[in-house]
């Protein structure tokens, strides 16, 4: 039986320049699961993700994270809430002028009062968790694509967040590196008890990672449920997606 949801989206609607992008989007995500948001280009999945991480204000409907409604809480509670969230951006978003260690240390320096020695220990621990200890003193420009993803992941988990958002984490990786990154995400989920919300187009990642699927089409939720139910769905767009995926 599922526990209380960690995220509840109710009737979320949004539009830009008079054009509707999301219409009454509702879904839930649960603790200790990987929830994957699927959909074609223009389906609204990036817009949903930006609402969840606070980049877009809620225009209509409700978004609750850890039971807190984003559209109602004040700035102080909002900042406290988002300290419990890590974000792995598609391009990594590492600062090129800082070393890998300095990048990972940024959240700890900004949001804690820990001494430098403790921050350094935590940075080394996070880099070890993502198998990147050797990159401690390197700059992002010295890293391969896969290493940059892992460095960004180390920064995303620097504050030990119970909730991690991943936006197309496998973009640009070859199949071997993609498999390695997926394995790392699953390992962190199990070791740290992190709940993960992930947007991806990578079929192999969906099959390896997904506990739960949210399928969007034209700003609407067509399907919500576990991976097996999604694969057996008779909803045309969902059925077509998984039928084409099985042929790849």
Short mmCIF file of C-alpha atoms in Angstrom, two decimals:
data_model
loop_
_atom_site.label_atom_id
_atom_site.label_comp_id
_atom_site.label_asym_id
_atom_site.label_seq_id
_atom_site.Cartn_x
_atom_site.Cartn_y
_atom_site.Cartn_z
CA UNK A 1 0.00 0.00 0.00
CA UNK A 2 1.31 3.45 -0.90
CA UNK A 3 2.10 5.90 1.86
CA UNK A 4 1.15 9.58 1.93
CA UNK A 5 2.30 11.35 -1.25
CA UNK A 6 5.40 13.49 -1.16
CA UNK A 7 4.02 15.61 -4.03
CA UNK A 8 0.38 16.39 -4.78
CA UNK A 9 -0.53 18.36 -7.90
CA UNK A 10 -4.20 19.29 -8.17
CA UNK A 11 -5.80 20.95 -11.21
CA UNK A 12 -2.61 22.79 -12.15
CA UNK A 13 -3.23 25.04 -15.15
CA UNK A 14 -0.82 27.43 -16.81
CA UNK A 15 -0.56 29.49 -19.93
CA UNK A 16 1.85 31.94 -21.50
CA UNK A 17 1.05 34.82 -23.85
CA UNK A 18 -2.57 33.74 -23.90
CA UNK A 19 -1.70 30.17 -24.93
CA UNK A 20 -2.70 27.34 -22.55
CA UNK A 21 0.15 24.98 -21.75
CA UNK A 22 -1.25 22.94 -18.84
CA UNK A 23 -4.93 22.17 -18.24
CA UNK A 24 -6.11 20.75 -14.91
CA UNK A 25 -3.00 18.62 -14.40
CA UNK A 26 -3.33 16.38 -11.33
CA UNK A 27 -1.03 13.60 -10.10
CA UNK A 28 0.81 12.30 -7.06
CA UNK A 29 4.34 11.10 -6.36
CA UNK A 30 5.26 8.90 -3.42
CA UNK A 31 8.28 8.53 -1.13
CA UNK A 32 11.18 6.26 -2.09
CA UNK A 33 10.01 5.91 -5.68
CA UNK A 34 11.29 7.07 -9.05
CA UNK A 35 8.42 8.91 -10.73
CA UNK A 36 9.05 9.57 -14.42
CA UNK A 37 7.20 12.31 -16.29
CA UNK A 38 6.77 11.34 -19.94
CA UNK A 39 5.34 12.99 -23.00
CA UNK A 40 6.24 14.23 -26.43
CA UNK A 41 7.64 17.64 -27.32
CA UNK A 42 5.18 20.33 -26.24
CA UNK A 43 3.32 18.00 -23.89
CA UNK A 44 4.00 20.24 -20.88
CA UNK A 45 6.43 18.11 -18.90
CA UNK A 46 9.10 20.83 -18.66
CA UNK A 47 6.45 23.31 -17.53
CA UNK A 48 5.29 20.90 -14.83
CA UNK A 49 8.88 20.40 -13.67
CA UNK A 50 9.48 24.17 -13.48
CA UNK A 51 6.39 24.55 -11.29
CA UNK A 52 7.61 21.76 -8.99
CA UNK A 53 11.03 23.32 -8.45
CA UNK A 54 9.61 26.80 -7.99
CA UNK A 55 10.81 28.44 -11.22
CA UNK A 56 7.21 29.15 -12.25
CA UNK A 57 4.59 30.47 -9.81
CA UNK A 58 1.35 28.52 -9.55
CA UNK A 59 -1.23 30.41 -11.63
CA UNK A 60 -4.20 28.11 -11.03
CA UNK A 61 -4.59 24.93 -9.01
CA UNK A 62 -2.33 23.64 -6.26
CA UNK A 63 1.15 22.16 -5.89
CA UNK A 64 1.92 20.62 -2.51
CA UNK A 65 5.39 19.36 -1.63
CA UNK A 66 5.88 17.69 1.75
CA UNK A 67 2.32 18.86 2.43
CA UNK A 68 3.22 22.52 1.86
CA UNK A 69 1.18 24.41 -0.79
CA UNK A 70 3.64 26.37 -2.94
CA UNK A 71 0.97 28.89 -3.90
CA UNK A 72 0.24 29.85 -0.28
CA UNK A 73 3.41 29.65 1.78
CA UNK A 74 5.51 32.73 2.54
CA UNK A 75 9.07 33.32 1.42
CA UNK A 76 10.68 32.06 4.65
CA UNK A 77 8.83 28.73 4.59
CA UNK A 78 9.41 28.49 0.85
CA UNK A 79 13.18 28.81 1.27
CA UNK A 80 13.13 26.22 4.05
CA UNK A 81 11.15 23.85 1.85
CA UNK A 82 13.47 24.16 -1.14
CA UNK A 83 16.50 23.35 1.02
CA UNK A 84 15.00 19.85 1.15
CA UNK A 85 15.10 19.57 -2.63
CA UNK A 86 17.99 18.79 -4.96
CA UNK A 87 17.93 19.50 -8.69
CA UNK A 88 20.02 17.84 -11.40
CA UNK A 89 19.72 20.06 -14.47
CA UNK A 90 19.96 18.74 -18.02
CA UNK A 91 23.27 20.48 -18.76
CA UNK A 92 24.61 20.05 -15.23
CA UNK A 93 24.76 23.84 -14.65
CA UNK A 94 28.21 23.62 -13.07
CA UNK A 95 30.09 26.90 -12.64
CA UNK A 96 33.09 26.72 -14.93
CA UNK A 97 35.19 29.09 -12.83
CA UNK A 98 35.01 26.77 -9.80
CA UNK A 99 36.56 23.37 -9.22
CA UNK A 100 34.35 20.32 -8.84
CA UNK A 101 34.83 20.46 -5.06
CA UNK A 102 33.91 24.15 -4.97
CA UNK A 103 30.79 23.47 -7.05
CA UNK A 104 29.64 20.72 -4.68
CA UNK A 105 30.41 22.88 -1.66
CA UNK A 106 28.24 25.80 -2.85
CA UNK A 107 24.91 24.67 -1.31
CA UNK A 108 26.61 23.87 1.99
CA UNK A 109 28.32 27.26 2.09
CA UNK A 110 25.13 29.12 1.21
CA UNK A 111 22.66 27.30 3.44
CA UNK A 112 24.60 26.06 6.46
CA UNK A 113 27.01 27.44 9.04
CA UNK A 114 29.24 24.41 9.01
CA UNK A 115 33.00 24.98 9.39
CA UNK A 116 35.14 24.65 6.28
CA UNK A 117 36.69 21.39 7.51
CA UNK A 118 33.25 19.76 7.84
CA UNK A 119 32.13 21.07 4.46
CA UNK A 120 35.26 19.61 2.88
CA UNK A 121 34.56 16.22 4.48
CA UNK A 122 30.98 16.29 3.18
CA UNK A 123 32.14 17.27 -0.31
CA UNK A 124 34.57 14.36 -0.39
CA UNK A 125 31.82 12.02 0.82
CA UNK A 126 29.41 13.13 -1.90
CA UNK A 127 32.07 12.78 -4.59
CA UNK A 128 32.82 9.28 -3.32
CA UNK A 129 29.12 8.40 -3.53
CA UNK A 130 29.13 9.27 -7.25
CA UNK A 131 32.54 7.64 -7.89
CA UNK A 132 34.25 10.95 -8.60
CA UNK A 133 36.84 11.36 -5.85
CA UNK A 134 39.59 11.79 -8.45
CA UNK A 135 37.93 14.94 -9.84
CA UNK A 136 38.05 16.89 -6.56
CA UNK A 137 40.46 19.58 -7.83
CA UNK A 138 39.49 19.52 -11.50
CA UNK A 139 37.45 22.17 -13.32
CA UNK A 140 34.29 21.30 -15.28
CA UNK A 141 36.10 21.89 -18.58
CA UNK A 142 38.46 19.04 -17.67
CA UNK A 143 35.63 16.52 -17.22
CA UNK A 144 34.02 14.17 -19.69
CA UNK A 145 30.26 14.39 -20.25
CA UNK A 146 29.56 11.53 -17.88
CA UNK A 147 31.81 13.00 -15.19
CA UNK A 148 30.05 16.37 -15.45
CA UNK A 149 26.71 14.63 -14.86
CA UNK A 150 28.08 12.89 -11.78
CA UNK A 151 29.61 16.11 -10.44
CA UNK A 152 26.27 17.86 -10.87
CA UNK A 153 24.57 14.94 -9.12
CA UNK A 154 27.00 15.24 -6.20
CA UNK A 155 26.09 18.92 -5.87
CA UNK A 156 22.37 18.11 -6.07
CA UNK A 157 22.66 15.75 -3.08
CA UNK A 158 25.08 17.92 -1.09
CA UNK A 159 22.39 18.88 1.44
CA UNK A 160 21.06 15.31 1.76
CA UNK A 161 17.69 16.24 0.23
CA UNK A 162 14.86 13.72 0.62
CA UNK A 163 13.58 14.77 -2.81
CA UNK A 164 15.59 14.97 -6.04
CA UNK A 165 14.44 16.37 -9.39
CA UNK A 166 16.27 15.28 -12.54
CA UNK A 167 15.68 17.02 -15.87
CA UNK A 168 16.81 14.79 -18.76
CA UNK A 169 19.84 13.51 -16.81
CA UNK A 170 20.91 11.16 -19.60
CA UNK A 171 20.85 13.73 -22.41
CA UNK A 172 23.98 13.49 -24.54
CA UNK A 173 25.32 10.29 -22.96
CA UNK A 174 26.15 7.15 -24.91
CA UNK A 175 24.33 3.93 -23.90
CA UNK A 176 27.13 2.73 -21.62
CA UNK A 177 27.42 6.00 -19.71
CA UNK A 178 23.63 6.24 -19.57
CA UNK A 179 23.39 2.80 -18.00
CA UNK A 180 26.06 3.75 -15.47
CA UNK A 181 24.24 6.97 -14.55
CA UNK A 182 20.94 5.11 -14.16
CA UNK A 183 22.65 2.60 -11.88
CA UNK A 184 24.08 5.41 -9.81
CA UNK A 185 20.66 7.07 -9.46
CA UNK A 186 19.16 3.79 -8.28
CA UNK A 187 22.03 3.26 -5.83
CA UNK A 188 21.52 6.71 -4.32
CA UNK A 189 17.78 6.10 -4.08
CA UNK A 190 18.39 2.94 -2.08
CA UNK A 191 21.33 4.14 0.03
CA UNK A 192 19.97 7.59 0.87
CA UNK A 193 16.22 6.93 0.71
CA UNK A 194 15.73 9.70 -1.85
CA UNK A 195 12.47 10.16 -3.75
CA UNK A 196 13.12 11.06 -7.39
CA UNK A 197 11.08 12.95 -9.98
CA UNK A 198 12.62 12.53 -13.40
CA UNK A 199 11.92 13.81 -16.90
CA UNK A 200 13.51 11.74 -19.65
CA UNK A 201 13.11 10.65 -23.27
CA UNK A 202 15.50 7.73 -22.82
CA UNK A 203 13.51 4.53 -23.21
CA UNK A 204 16.18 2.36 -21.59
CA UNK A 205 16.21 4.66 -18.56
CA UNK A 206 12.43 4.48 -18.25
CA UNK A 207 12.53 0.68 -18.11
CA UNK A 208 15.45 0.65 -15.67
CA UNK A 209 14.31 3.37 -13.31
CA UNK A 210 10.55 3.92 -13.28
CA UNK A 211 8.37 2.92 -10.36
CA UNK A 212 5.63 5.30 -11.43
CA UNK A 213 4.72 6.95 -14.74
CA UNK A 214 2.98 10.29 -15.35
CA UNK A 215 2.19 10.57 -19.08
CA UNK A 216 1.37 14.02 -20.43
CA UNK A 217 -0.11 14.95 -23.77
CA UNK A 218 -0.99 18.50 -24.87
CA UNK A 219 -0.91 19.74 -21.29
CA UNK A 220 -3.14 16.98 -19.90
CA UNK A 221 -2.40 13.88 -17.83
CA UNK A 222 -3.36 10.86 -19.95
CA UNK A 223 -2.03 8.21 -17.59
CA UNK A 224 -0.85 7.87 -13.98
CA UNK A 225 0.27 4.56 -12.53
CA UNK A 226 3.09 2.06 -12.24
CA UNK A 227 5.37 1.06 -15.10
CA UNK A 228 3.71 -2.29 -15.76
CA UNK A 229 0.26 -0.70 -15.99
CA UNK A 230 1.68 1.92 -18.36
CA UNK A 231 3.10 -0.79 -20.62
CA UNK A 232 -0.28 -2.53 -20.72
CA UNK A 233 -2.32 0.66 -21.20
CA UNK A 234 -4.79 0.85 -24.07
CA UNK A 235 -4.77 4.67 -24.10
CA UNK A 236 -3.69 5.30 -27.71
CA UNK A 237 -0.81 7.74 -27.07
CA UNK A 238 0.55 5.68 -24.17
CA UNK A 239 0.15 2.41 -26.05
CA UNK A 240 1.88 3.88 -29.10
CA UNK A 241 4.80 5.17 -27.02
CA UNK A 242 5.53 1.83 -25.41
CA UNK A 243 4.89 -0.11 -28.61
CA UNK A 244 7.46 2.02 -30.45
CA UNK A 245 9.82 1.81 -27.46
CA UNK A 246 9.77 -1.98 -27.53
CA UNK A 247 10.88 -1.93 -31.16
CA UNK A 248 13.97 0.18 -30.50
#
